[in-house]
Amino acid sequence: MKYILVTGGVISGVGKGIIASSTGLLLKSLGLKVTAIKIDPYINLDAGTMKPTDDGGEVDLDMGNYERYLAGISLTREHNITTGQVYKEVIDRERRGDYLGKTVQIVPHVTNAIRERIQRVAKIPVDASGEEPDVCIVELGGTVGDIESMPFVEALTQLRYVTPKSDFFSIHVSFVPAIHGEQKTKPTQHSVKTVRSAGIIPDLLACRCDKPLEASTIAKIALHCQVEERQVMVVYDMPSIYQVPVLLDTQNLVSVLTPALNLDKIPRNETRIKKGVEMWGLWKDTVVSRDDPPVTIALVGKYTELHDSYLSVVKSLEHSAMKCRRTLDLQWIDSELLEETADKAAYDSAWAKVKSANGILVPGGFGHRGTEGMIAAAKWARENNTPFLGICLGMQVAVIEFARNVVHLSKATSEEFDGDAEHQVIIFMPEIDKTKMGGTMRLGLHDTHFQPGSEWSKLRALYGNVDVVSERHRHRYEVNPAYVDKLHDAGLNFLGKDDKGERMEIMELKDHPYYVGVQYHPEYTSRVLDASKPYLGFVAASAGCLGPIMKEMVQRNTNGVCGKPHA
């Protein structure tokens, strides 16, 4: 196993996740099998409200970057290691008597548990080959020097010590600010000094900056940080984060990694090498900057002031726009501003954006706040033939809107919004414990079966006319089965259901350019080179190119189940 450790210094949010993912992508282009581990020093057992994995774990957002860049991999909950997990493991061992009554300490007991976990998780197969990976990218969250990360730094130092020199490589990501036009190297010097004093010796520096560094700046960093100039990568701001791998490739990152890790001695078959080369060529063609006409998407949500709440949604839209060769113009609209109780000026401005958009997207969420605005947006899209995509809560509000205005159940709502309402067309899933919040959702990968008579479905065509799709879920509420027939008879088609045929997973209007709702979260399986099908159809319909996109998806599909990673 080859380990590549990515640490960060100077400031948080310096871009470790993108650099780790980009490094992994370049290694995959060589035909290597790559996996990734994210270490988060927080006390939580999991990320709680972030990103679900196939196995139902909730993990850090950086895990999404790994999966989006490292085409064809699907990580597990174990690939996100937290302080809480490690301490719980050590305490459980102590309670069982595994330490034979000895005093349990950070060193060696906690550090050993960390090291053992990294070595075990690194070997878990993550792609369709089912084989053990060749390289594991390990990203240490936070900034080196933080008190929370000290046990992990010590454990990683020990891992480097017990690992052959040619099997461990350390990348330190630092920030080089420019003050009054002068590029300052001192923060990076101090950051490298800190990480070296902790026992981690950087083999390569990734210098984040606004603009390319001057030759004299690079030389100064190399001299004072005791690396060669070729070991200083300049990672300046790019038009798109998807262009960072190309930037690193132009600076010959692979030529630095190959001799240091003896990558050319790792056995690879010709098929994997060929796929790597093809994948890299497609990546460079897909992410290149374009001057295409924009496609305007109105994202109507309740958390629009915190854009990271919809990070996976935005990434899926970006992947789809790139596939459609269009520039994404994303309009953030607070759903509360679409309600009649909103300030008049804000109300008019928000509705002007909705009405001028090429497509309307209502993503997931929880709670009653802002949902009347979402319902109003769904109604506008339905009545004005504007492409619409509803995700989880977005599908549920579209069902409520249809029930109210087409089926004439004027007081139709969700049990989440009004537990005493007469027409609860959306209900709490019966198996969920209503008394708890944490860990009570339907999570992870579940199959959805297209129903007989759905051959006309645009979404089914986008999936390649398969019978079953497999996508990740994260929800507590669902469409009330008691109202399904009434809604279906009025024209709201529930085309996808769960294994038992009881849970509504996909809804679609037939005589509409694109009006689709899904109970699952397809954004979690979207990839740069394999855009999520519901999002791709939505963006393509909004851009006026849905026909060719559907035709391509049908022609290229060779598998019976979509949504799962491919080799």
PDB file of C-alpha atoms in Angstrom, residues 295-551:
ATOM      1  CA  VAL A 295     -28.414  28.155 -18.755  1.00  0.00           C
ATOM      2  CA  THR A 296     -30.181  29.920 -15.880  1.00  0.00           C
ATOM      3  CA  ILE A 297     -31.324  27.716 -13.019  1.00  0.00           C
ATOM      4  CA  ALA A 298     -33.385  29.025 -10.102  1.00  0.00           C
ATOM      5  CA  LEU A 299     -32.538  27.112  -6.929  1.00  0.00           C
ATOM      6  CA  VAL A 300     -35.499  27.638  -4.588  1.00  0.00           C
ATOM      7  CA  GLY A 301     -34.541  26.597  -1.073  1.00  0.00           C
ATOM      8  CA  LYS A 302     -34.703  27.542   2.584  1.00  0.00           C
ATOM      9  CA  TYR A 303     -30.949  27.465   3.334  1.00  0.00           C
ATOM     10  CA  THR A 304     -29.767  29.682   0.492  1.00  0.00           C
ATOM     11  CA  GLU A 305     -27.703  31.915   2.784  1.00  0.00           C
ATOM     12  CA  LEU A 306     -25.470  28.914   3.527  1.00  0.00           C
ATOM     13  CA  HIS A 307     -24.481  27.634   0.108  1.00  0.00           C
ATOM     14  CA  ASP A 308     -22.620  24.602   1.488  1.00  0.00           C
ATOM     15  CA  SER A 309     -26.017  23.201   2.493  1.00  0.00           C
ATOM     16  CA  TYR A 310     -26.568  22.526  -1.208  1.00  0.00           C
ATOM     17  CA  LEU A 311     -22.960  21.762  -2.167  1.00  0.00           C
ATOM     18  CA  SER A 312     -23.680  18.373  -3.752  1.00  0.00           C
ATOM     19  CA  VAL A 313     -26.679  19.864  -5.578  1.00  0.00           C
ATOM     20  CA  VAL A 314     -24.528  22.631  -7.054  1.00  0.00           C
ATOM     21  CA  LYS A 315     -21.828  20.153  -8.092  1.00  0.00           C
ATOM     22  CA  SER A 316     -24.437  18.020  -9.868  1.00  0.00           C
ATOM     23  CA  LEU A 317     -25.682  21.076 -11.755  1.00  0.00           C
ATOM     24  CA  GLU A 318     -22.089  21.901 -12.729  1.00  0.00           C
ATOM     25  CA  HIS A 319     -21.478  18.352 -13.987  1.00  0.00           C
ATOM     26  CA  SER A 320     -24.680  18.482 -16.025  1.00  0.00           C
ATOM     27  CA  ALA A 321     -23.943  21.914 -17.466  1.00  0.00           C
ATOM     28  CA  MET A 322     -20.476  20.772 -18.557  1.00  0.00           C
ATOM     29  CA  LYS A 323     -22.008  17.707 -20.215  1.00  0.00           C
ATOM     30  CA  CYS A 324     -24.447  19.973 -22.054  1.00  0.00           C
ATOM     31  CA  ARG A 325     -21.573  22.291 -23.042  1.00  0.00           C
ATOM     32  CA  ARG A 326     -23.258  25.205 -21.306  1.00  0.00           C
ATOM     33  CA  THR A 327     -22.252  27.716 -18.641  1.00  0.00           C
ATOM     34  CA  LEU A 328     -24.237  27.453 -15.410  1.00  0.00           C
ATOM     35  CA  ASP A 329     -25.956  30.630 -14.210  1.00  0.00           C
ATOM     36  CA  LEU A 330     -27.265  29.709 -10.751  1.00  0.00           C
ATOM     37  CA  GLN A 331     -29.812  32.008  -9.114  1.00  0.00           C
ATOM     38  CA  TRP A 332     -30.192  31.522  -5.355  1.00  0.00           C
ATOM     39  CA  ILE A 333     -33.765  32.202  -4.233  1.00  0.00           C
ATOM     40  CA  ASP A 334     -34.932  32.136  -0.621  1.00  0.00           C
ATOM     41  CA  SER A 335     -38.244  30.275  -0.782  1.00  0.00           C
ATOM     42  CA  GLU A 336     -39.727  32.467   1.985  1.00  0.00           C
ATOM     43  CA  LEU A 337     -39.462  35.454  -0.374  1.00  0.00           C
ATOM     44  CA  LEU A 338     -41.890  33.733  -2.763  1.00  0.00           C
ATOM     45  CA  GLU A 339     -44.622  33.790  -0.132  1.00  0.00           C
ATOM     46  CA  GLU A 340     -47.201  36.587  -0.052  1.00  0.00           C
ATOM     47  CA  THR A 341     -46.195  37.580   3.472  1.00  0.00           C
ATOM     48  CA  ALA A 342     -42.725  38.616   2.273  1.00  0.00           C
ATOM     49  CA  ASP A 343     -41.602  42.217   1.799  1.00  0.00           C
ATOM     50  CA  LYS A 344     -43.120  43.520  -1.445  1.00  0.00           C
ATOM     51  CA  ALA A 345     -39.834  44.520  -3.100  1.00  0.00           C
ATOM     52  CA  ALA A 346     -38.089  41.274  -2.133  1.00  0.00           C
ATOM     53  CA  TYR A 347     -41.159  39.285  -3.223  1.00  0.00           C
ATOM     54  CA  ASP A 348     -41.241  40.927  -6.657  1.00  0.00           C
ATOM     55  CA  SER A 349     -37.487  40.486  -7.137  1.00  0.00           C
ATOM     56  CA  ALA A 350     -37.581  36.807  -6.190  1.00  0.00           C
ATOM     57  CA  TRP A 351     -40.504  36.071  -8.489  1.00  0.00           C
ATOM     58  CA  ALA A 352     -38.831  37.922 -11.347  1.00  0.00           C
ATOM     59  CA  LYS A 353     -35.884  35.525 -11.047  1.00  0.00           C
ATOM     60  CA  VAL A 354     -38.163  32.485 -10.955  1.00  0.00           C
ATOM     61  CA  LYS A 355     -40.151  33.565 -13.997  1.00  0.00           C
ATOM     62  CA  SER A 356     -37.064  34.378 -16.057  1.00  0.00           C
ATOM     63  CA  ALA A 357     -35.199  31.163 -15.240  1.00  0.00           C
ATOM     64  CA  ASN A 358     -34.753  28.375 -17.777  1.00  0.00           C
ATOM     65  CA  GLY A 359     -35.390  25.784 -15.077  1.00  0.00           C
ATOM     66  CA  ILE A 360     -36.569  25.598 -11.447  1.00  0.00           C
ATOM     67  CA  LEU A 361     -34.995  23.305  -8.858  1.00  0.00           C
ATOM     68  CA  VAL A 362     -36.365  22.653  -5.366  1.00  0.00           C
ATOM     69  CA  PRO A 363     -33.834  20.659  -3.296  1.00  0.00           C
ATOM     70  CA  GLY A 364     -34.185  18.760  -0.022  1.00  0.00           C
ATOM     71  CA  GLY A 365     -34.717  20.154   3.454  1.00  0.00           C
ATOM     72  CA  PHE A 366     -36.650  19.770   6.680  1.00  0.00           C
ATOM     73  CA  GLY A 367     -39.353  21.744   8.477  1.00  0.00           C
ATOM     74  CA  HIS A 368     -42.312  23.897   7.488  1.00  0.00           C
ATOM     75  CA  ARG A 369     -40.526  27.214   7.010  1.00  0.00           C
ATOM     76  CA  GLY A 370     -40.455  28.382   3.394  1.00  0.00           C
ATOM     77  CA  THR A 371     -42.385  25.429   2.007  1.00  0.00           C
ATOM     78  CA  GLU A 372     -45.321  27.526   0.758  1.00  0.00           C
ATOM     79  CA  GLY A 373     -42.848  29.394  -1.433  1.00  0.00           C
ATOM     80  CA  MET A 374     -41.541  26.088  -2.771  1.00  0.00           C
ATOM     81  CA  ILE A 375     -45.103  24.969  -3.505  1.00  0.00           C
ATOM     82  CA  ALA A 376     -45.730  28.204  -5.379  1.00  0.00           C
ATOM     83  CA  ALA A 377     -42.557  27.708  -7.447  1.00  0.00           C
ATOM     84  CA  ALA A 378     -43.599  24.136  -8.312  1.00  0.00           C
ATOM     85  CA  LYS A 379     -47.010  25.426  -9.393  1.00  0.00           C
ATOM     86  CA  TRP A 380     -45.427  28.054 -11.642  1.00  0.00           C
ATOM     87  CA  ALA A 381     -43.176  25.448 -13.288  1.00  0.00           C
ATOM     88  CA  ARG A 382     -46.072  23.040 -13.861  1.00  0.00           C
ATOM     89  CA  GLU A 383     -48.440  25.610 -15.322  1.00  0.00           C
ATOM     90  CA  ASN A 384     -45.865  27.420 -17.451  1.00  0.00           C
ATOM     91  CA  ASN A 385     -44.040  24.402 -18.914  1.00  0.00           C
ATOM     92  CA  THR A 386     -40.791  25.378 -17.201  1.00  0.00           C
ATOM     93  CA  PRO A 387     -38.442  22.416 -16.552  1.00  0.00           C
ATOM     94  CA  PHE A 388     -38.673  21.408 -12.894  1.00  0.00           C
ATOM     95  CA  LEU A 389     -36.735  19.057 -10.650  1.00  0.00           C
ATOM     96  CA  GLY A 390     -37.794  18.279  -7.085  1.00  0.00           C
ATOM     97  CA  ILE A 391     -35.389  16.441  -4.791  1.00  0.00           C
ATOM     98  CA  CYS A 392     -36.733  14.738  -1.635  1.00  0.00           C
ATOM     99  CA  LEU A 393     -38.647  17.622   0.001  1.00  0.00           C
ATOM    100  CA  GLY A 394     -38.803  19.130  -3.495  1.00  0.00           C
ATOM    101  CA  MET A 395     -40.714  16.104  -4.746  1.00  0.00           C
ATOM    102  CA  GLN A 396     -42.976  16.202  -1.697  1.00  0.00           C
ATOM    103  CA  VAL A 397     -43.964  19.863  -2.195  1.00  0.00           C
ATOM    104  CA  ALA A 398     -44.666  19.125  -5.871  1.00  0.00           C
ATOM    105  CA  VAL A 399     -47.033  16.336  -4.772  1.00  0.00           C
ATOM    106  CA  ILE A 400     -48.724  18.699  -2.312  1.00  0.00           C
ATOM    107  CA  GLU A 401     -49.105  21.357  -5.014  1.00  0.00           C
ATOM    108  CA  PHE A 402     -50.643  18.869  -7.445  1.00  0.00           C
ATOM    109  CA  ALA A 403     -53.016  17.557  -4.767  1.00  0.00           C
ATOM    110  CA  ARG A 404     -54.190  21.065  -3.932  1.00  0.00           C
ATOM    111  CA  ASN A 405     -54.567  22.534  -7.385  1.00  0.00           C
ATOM    112  CA  VAL A 406     -55.327  19.578  -9.656  1.00  0.00           C
ATOM    113  CA  VAL A 407     -56.997  17.034  -7.361  1.00  0.00           C
ATOM    114  CA  HIS A 408     -58.661  19.925  -5.490  1.00  0.00           C
ATOM    115  CA  LEU A 409     -57.671  18.825  -2.000  1.00  0.00           C
ATOM    116  CA  SER A 410     -57.276  22.446  -0.962  1.00  0.00           C
ATOM    117  CA  LYS A 411     -55.822  21.678   2.458  1.00  0.00           C
ATOM    118  CA  ALA A 412     -53.401  18.968   1.336  1.00  0.00           C
ATOM    119  CA  THR A 413     -50.103  19.130   3.200  1.00  0.00           C
ATOM    120  CA  SER A 414     -47.407  17.061   4.881  1.00  0.00           C
ATOM    121  CA  GLU A 415     -47.558  15.491   8.314  1.00  0.00           C
ATOM    122  CA  GLU A 416     -44.249  17.271   8.899  1.00  0.00           C
ATOM    123  CA  PHE A 417     -46.011  20.631   8.481  1.00  0.00           C
ATOM    124  CA  ASP A 418     -49.347  19.858  10.164  1.00  0.00           C
ATOM    125  CA  GLY A 419     -49.832  16.651  12.137  1.00  0.00           C
ATOM    126  CA  ASP A 420     -53.594  17.233  12.439  1.00  0.00           C
ATOM    127  CA  ALA A 421     -54.358  18.083   8.805  1.00  0.00           C
ATOM    128  CA  GLU A 422     -57.191  16.285   7.015  1.00  0.00           C
ATOM    129  CA  HIS A 423     -55.286  15.463   3.842  1.00  0.00           C
ATOM    130  CA  GLN A 424     -51.727  14.429   4.730  1.00  0.00           C
ATOM    131  CA  VAL A 425     -50.481  13.458   1.289  1.00  0.00           C
ATOM    132  CA  ILE A 426     -46.970  13.231   2.765  1.00  0.00           C
ATOM    133  CA  ILE A 427     -46.515  11.171   5.943  1.00  0.00           C
ATOM    134  CA  PHE A 428     -43.842  10.126   8.417  1.00  0.00           C
ATOM    135  CA  MET A 429     -42.404   6.749   7.405  1.00  0.00           C
ATOM    136  CA  PRO A 430     -43.957   4.204   9.793  1.00  0.00           C
ATOM    137  CA  GLU A 431     -40.659   2.509  10.700  1.00  0.00           C
ATOM    138  CA  ILE A 432     -38.983   5.756  11.847  1.00  0.00           C
ATOM    139  CA  ASP A 433     -38.727   6.592  15.565  1.00  0.00           C
ATOM    140  CA  LYS A 434     -40.448   9.975  15.879  1.00  0.00           C
ATOM    141  CA  THR A 435     -38.942  10.644  19.309  1.00  0.00           C
ATOM    142  CA  LYS A 436     -35.347  10.824  18.045  1.00  0.00           C
ATOM    143  CA  MET A 437     -33.531  13.056  15.587  1.00  0.00           C
ATOM    144  CA  GLY A 438     -30.070  11.518  15.262  1.00  0.00           C
ATOM    145  CA  GLY A 439     -29.604   8.420  13.109  1.00  0.00           C
ATOM    146  CA  THR A 440     -33.320   7.945  12.431  1.00  0.00           C
ATOM    147  CA  MET A 441     -33.520   8.549   8.697  1.00  0.00           C
ATOM    148  CA  ARG A 442     -33.734   6.092   5.832  1.00  0.00           C
ATOM    149  CA  LEU A 443     -30.148   6.294   4.659  1.00  0.00           C
ATOM    150  CA  GLY A 444     -27.874   4.708   2.091  1.00  0.00           C
ATOM    151  CA  LEU A 445     -28.222   2.970  -1.253  1.00  0.00           C
ATOM    152  CA  HIS A 446     -31.665   1.567  -2.150  1.00  0.00           C
ATOM    153  CA  ASP A 447     -33.091   0.214  -5.391  1.00  0.00           C
ATOM    154  CA  THR A 448     -35.899   1.918  -7.292  1.00  0.00           C
ATOM    155  CA  HIS A 449     -37.914  -0.136  -9.801  1.00  0.00           C
ATOM    156  CA  PHE A 450     -39.454   1.497 -12.857  1.00  0.00           C
ATOM    157  CA  GLN A 451     -43.071   0.428 -13.120  1.00  0.00           C
ATOM    158  CA  PRO A 452     -44.863  -1.146 -16.104  1.00  0.00           C
ATOM    159  CA  GLY A 453     -46.142   1.530 -18.460  1.00  0.00           C
ATOM    160  CA  SER A 454     -43.229   3.893 -17.769  1.00  0.00           C
ATOM    161  CA  GLU A 455     -41.624   3.383 -21.168  1.00  0.00           C
ATOM    162  CA  TRP A 456     -42.492   6.981 -22.142  1.00  0.00           C
ATOM    163  CA  SER A 457     -40.579   8.409 -19.172  1.00  0.00           C
ATOM    164  CA  LYS A 458     -37.860  10.930 -19.946  1.00  0.00           C
ATOM    165  CA  LEU A 459     -36.058  10.026 -16.728  1.00  0.00           C
ATOM    166  CA  ARG A 460     -36.106   6.333 -17.561  1.00  0.00           C
ATOM    167  CA  ALA A 461     -34.560   7.108 -20.957  1.00  0.00           C
ATOM    168  CA  LEU A 462     -31.854   9.145 -19.223  1.00  0.00           C
ATOM    169  CA  TYR A 463     -31.036   6.136 -17.057  1.00  0.00           C
ATOM    170  CA  GLY A 464     -30.707   4.097 -20.248  1.00  0.00           C
ATOM    171  CA  ASN A 465     -34.161   2.480 -20.211  1.00  0.00           C
ATOM    172  CA  VAL A 466     -33.128   0.172 -17.369  1.00  0.00           C
ATOM    173  CA  ASP A 467     -35.586  -1.525 -15.029  1.00  0.00           C
ATOM    174  CA  VAL A 468     -33.795  -0.707 -11.758  1.00  0.00           C
ATOM    175  CA  VAL A 469     -31.774   2.268 -10.541  1.00  0.00           C
ATOM    176  CA  SER A 470     -29.832   2.413  -7.305  1.00  0.00           C
ATOM    177  CA  GLU A 471     -29.449   5.772  -5.555  1.00  0.00           C
ATOM    178  CA  ARG A 472     -28.652   7.135  -2.101  1.00  0.00           C
ATOM    179  CA  HIS A 473     -31.429   8.193   0.256  1.00  0.00           C
ATOM    180  CA  ARG A 474     -31.747  10.530   3.219  1.00  0.00           C
ATOM    181  CA  HIS A 475     -35.322  11.130   4.398  1.00  0.00           C
ATOM    182  CA  ARG A 476     -37.975  10.583   7.087  1.00  0.00           C
ATOM    183  CA  TYR A 477     -41.139  11.381   5.115  1.00  0.00           C
ATOM    184  CA  GLU A 478     -42.751   9.804   2.066  1.00  0.00           C
ATOM    185  CA  VAL A 479     -45.819  10.022  -0.177  1.00  0.00           C
ATOM    186  CA  ASN A 480     -48.916   8.692   1.569  1.00  0.00           C
ATOM    187  CA  PRO A 481     -49.912   5.437  -0.253  1.00  0.00           C
ATOM    188  CA  ALA A 482     -53.592   6.191   0.486  1.00  0.00           C
ATOM    189  CA  TYR A 483     -53.521   9.089  -2.007  1.00  0.00           C
ATOM    190  CA  VAL A 484     -51.419   7.518  -4.768  1.00  0.00           C
ATOM    191  CA  ASP A 485     -54.299   6.244  -6.925  1.00  0.00           C
ATOM    192  CA  LYS A 486     -56.159   9.549  -6.736  1.00  0.00           C
ATOM    193  CA  LEU A 487     -53.039  11.508  -7.694  1.00  0.00           C
ATOM    194  CA  HIS A 488     -52.165   9.035 -10.460  1.00  0.00           C
ATOM    195  CA  ASP A 489     -55.657   9.178 -11.961  1.00  0.00           C
ATOM    196  CA  ALA A 490     -55.318  12.976 -12.161  1.00  0.00           C
ATOM    197  CA  GLY A 491     -52.063  12.702 -14.138  1.00  0.00           C
ATOM    198  CA  LEU A 492     -49.284  12.595 -11.547  1.00  0.00           C
ATOM    199  CA  ASN A 493     -47.413   9.459 -12.540  1.00  0.00           C
ATOM    200  CA  PHE A 494     -45.468   7.537  -9.892  1.00  0.00           C
ATOM    201  CA  LEU A 495     -43.125   5.671 -12.199  1.00  0.00           C
ATOM    202  CA  GLY A 496     -40.553   4.420  -9.713  1.00  0.00           C
ATOM    203  CA  LYS A 497     -41.185   2.478  -6.508  1.00  0.00           C
ATOM    204  CA  ASP A 498     -39.153   0.605  -3.913  1.00  0.00           C
ATOM    205  CA  ASP A 499     -38.583  -3.162  -3.817  1.00  0.00           C
ATOM    206  CA  LYS A 500     -42.010  -3.810  -2.274  1.00  0.00           C
ATOM    207  CA  GLY A 501     -43.853  -1.413  -4.565  1.00  0.00           C
ATOM    208  CA  GLU A 502     -45.073   0.535  -1.528  1.00  0.00           C
ATOM    209  CA  ARG A 503     -42.795   3.580  -1.427  1.00  0.00           C
ATOM    210  CA  MET A 504     -43.036   6.247  -4.154  1.00  0.00           C
ATOM    211  CA  GLU A 505     -39.540   7.052  -5.444  1.00  0.00           C
ATOM    212  CA  ILE A 506     -40.087   8.797  -8.802  1.00  0.00           C
ATOM    213  CA  MET A 507     -42.889  11.036 -10.078  1.00  0.00           C
ATOM    214  CA  GLU A 508     -43.149  12.597 -13.519  1.00  0.00           C
ATOM    215  CA  LEU A 509     -45.648  14.521 -15.626  1.00  0.00           C
ATOM    216  CA  LYS A 510     -46.077  13.131 -19.123  1.00  0.00           C
ATOM    217  CA  ASP A 511     -47.119  16.183 -21.138  1.00  0.00           C
ATOM    218  CA  HIS A 512     -44.476  18.561 -19.832  1.00  0.00           C
ATOM    219  CA  PRO A 513     -40.973  19.461 -21.119  1.00  0.00           C
ATOM    220  CA  TYR A 514     -39.493  18.065 -17.891  1.00  0.00           C
ATOM    221  CA  TYR A 515     -41.312  17.827 -14.582  1.00  0.00           C
ATOM    222  CA  VAL A 516     -39.627  15.238 -12.367  1.00  0.00           C
ATOM    223  CA  GLY A 517     -39.485  14.550  -8.643  1.00  0.00           C
ATOM    224  CA  VAL A 518     -37.362  11.923  -6.893  1.00  0.00           C
ATOM    225  CA  GLN A 519     -37.475  10.876  -3.246  1.00  0.00           C
ATOM    226  CA  TYR A 520     -33.781   9.950  -3.265  1.00  0.00           C
ATOM    227  CA  HIS A 521     -30.779  12.289  -3.552  1.00  0.00           C
ATOM    228  CA  PRO A 522     -29.189  11.622  -6.964  1.00  0.00           C
ATOM    229  CA  GLU A 523     -26.646  14.408  -6.399  1.00  0.00           C
ATOM    230  CA  TYR A 524     -24.707  12.090  -4.082  1.00  0.00           C
ATOM    231  CA  THR A 525     -23.731   9.788  -6.947  1.00  0.00           C
ATOM    232  CA  SER A 526     -23.061  12.497  -9.536  1.00  0.00           C
ATOM    233  CA  ARG A 527     -19.567  12.514 -11.024  1.00  0.00           C
ATOM    234  CA  VAL A 528     -17.704  14.969 -13.231  1.00  0.00           C
ATOM    235  CA  LEU A 529     -17.623  12.443 -16.069  1.00  0.00           C
ATOM    236  CA  ASP A 530     -20.959  10.803 -15.239  1.00  0.00           C
ATOM    237  CA  ALA A 531     -23.506  13.450 -14.312  1.00  0.00           C
ATOM    238  CA  SER A 532     -26.532  12.454 -12.239  1.00  0.00           C
ATOM    239  CA  LYS A 533     -29.316  11.475 -14.630  1.00  0.00           C
ATOM    240  CA  PRO A 534     -32.197  13.452 -13.027  1.00  0.00           C
ATOM    241  CA  TYR A 535     -30.001  16.564 -12.920  1.00  0.00           C
ATOM    242  CA  LEU A 536     -28.638  15.990 -16.408  1.00  0.00           C
ATOM    243  CA  GLY A 537     -32.152  15.719 -17.841  1.00  0.00           C
ATOM    244  CA  PHE A 538     -33.236  18.819 -15.945  1.00  0.00           C
ATOM    245  CA  VAL A 539     -30.322  20.954 -17.156  1.00  0.00           C
ATOM    246  CA  ALA A 540     -30.593  19.562 -20.688  1.00  0.00           C
ATOM    247  CA  ALA A 541     -34.314  20.391 -20.808  1.00  0.00           C
ATOM    248  CA  SER A 542     -33.555  23.866 -19.466  1.00  0.00           C
ATOM    249  CA  ALA A 543     -30.869  24.307 -22.135  1.00  0.00           C
ATOM    250  CA  GLY A 544     -33.013  22.936 -24.956  1.00  0.00           C
ATOM    251  CA  CYS A 545     -30.932  19.832 -25.682  1.00  0.00           C
ATOM    252  CA  LEU A 546     -32.817  17.074 -23.858  1.00  0.00           C
ATOM    253  CA  GLY A 547     -33.517  14.999 -26.981  1.00  0.00           C
ATOM    254  CA  PRO A 548     -29.879  14.391 -27.990  1.00  0.00           C
ATOM    255  CA  ILE A 549     -28.868  13.790 -24.364  1.00  0.00           C
ATOM    256  CA  MET A 550     -31.594  11.145 -23.872  1.00  0.00           C
ATOM    257  CA  LYS A 551     -30.601   9.434 -27.106  1.00  0.00           C
TER     258      LYS A 551
END
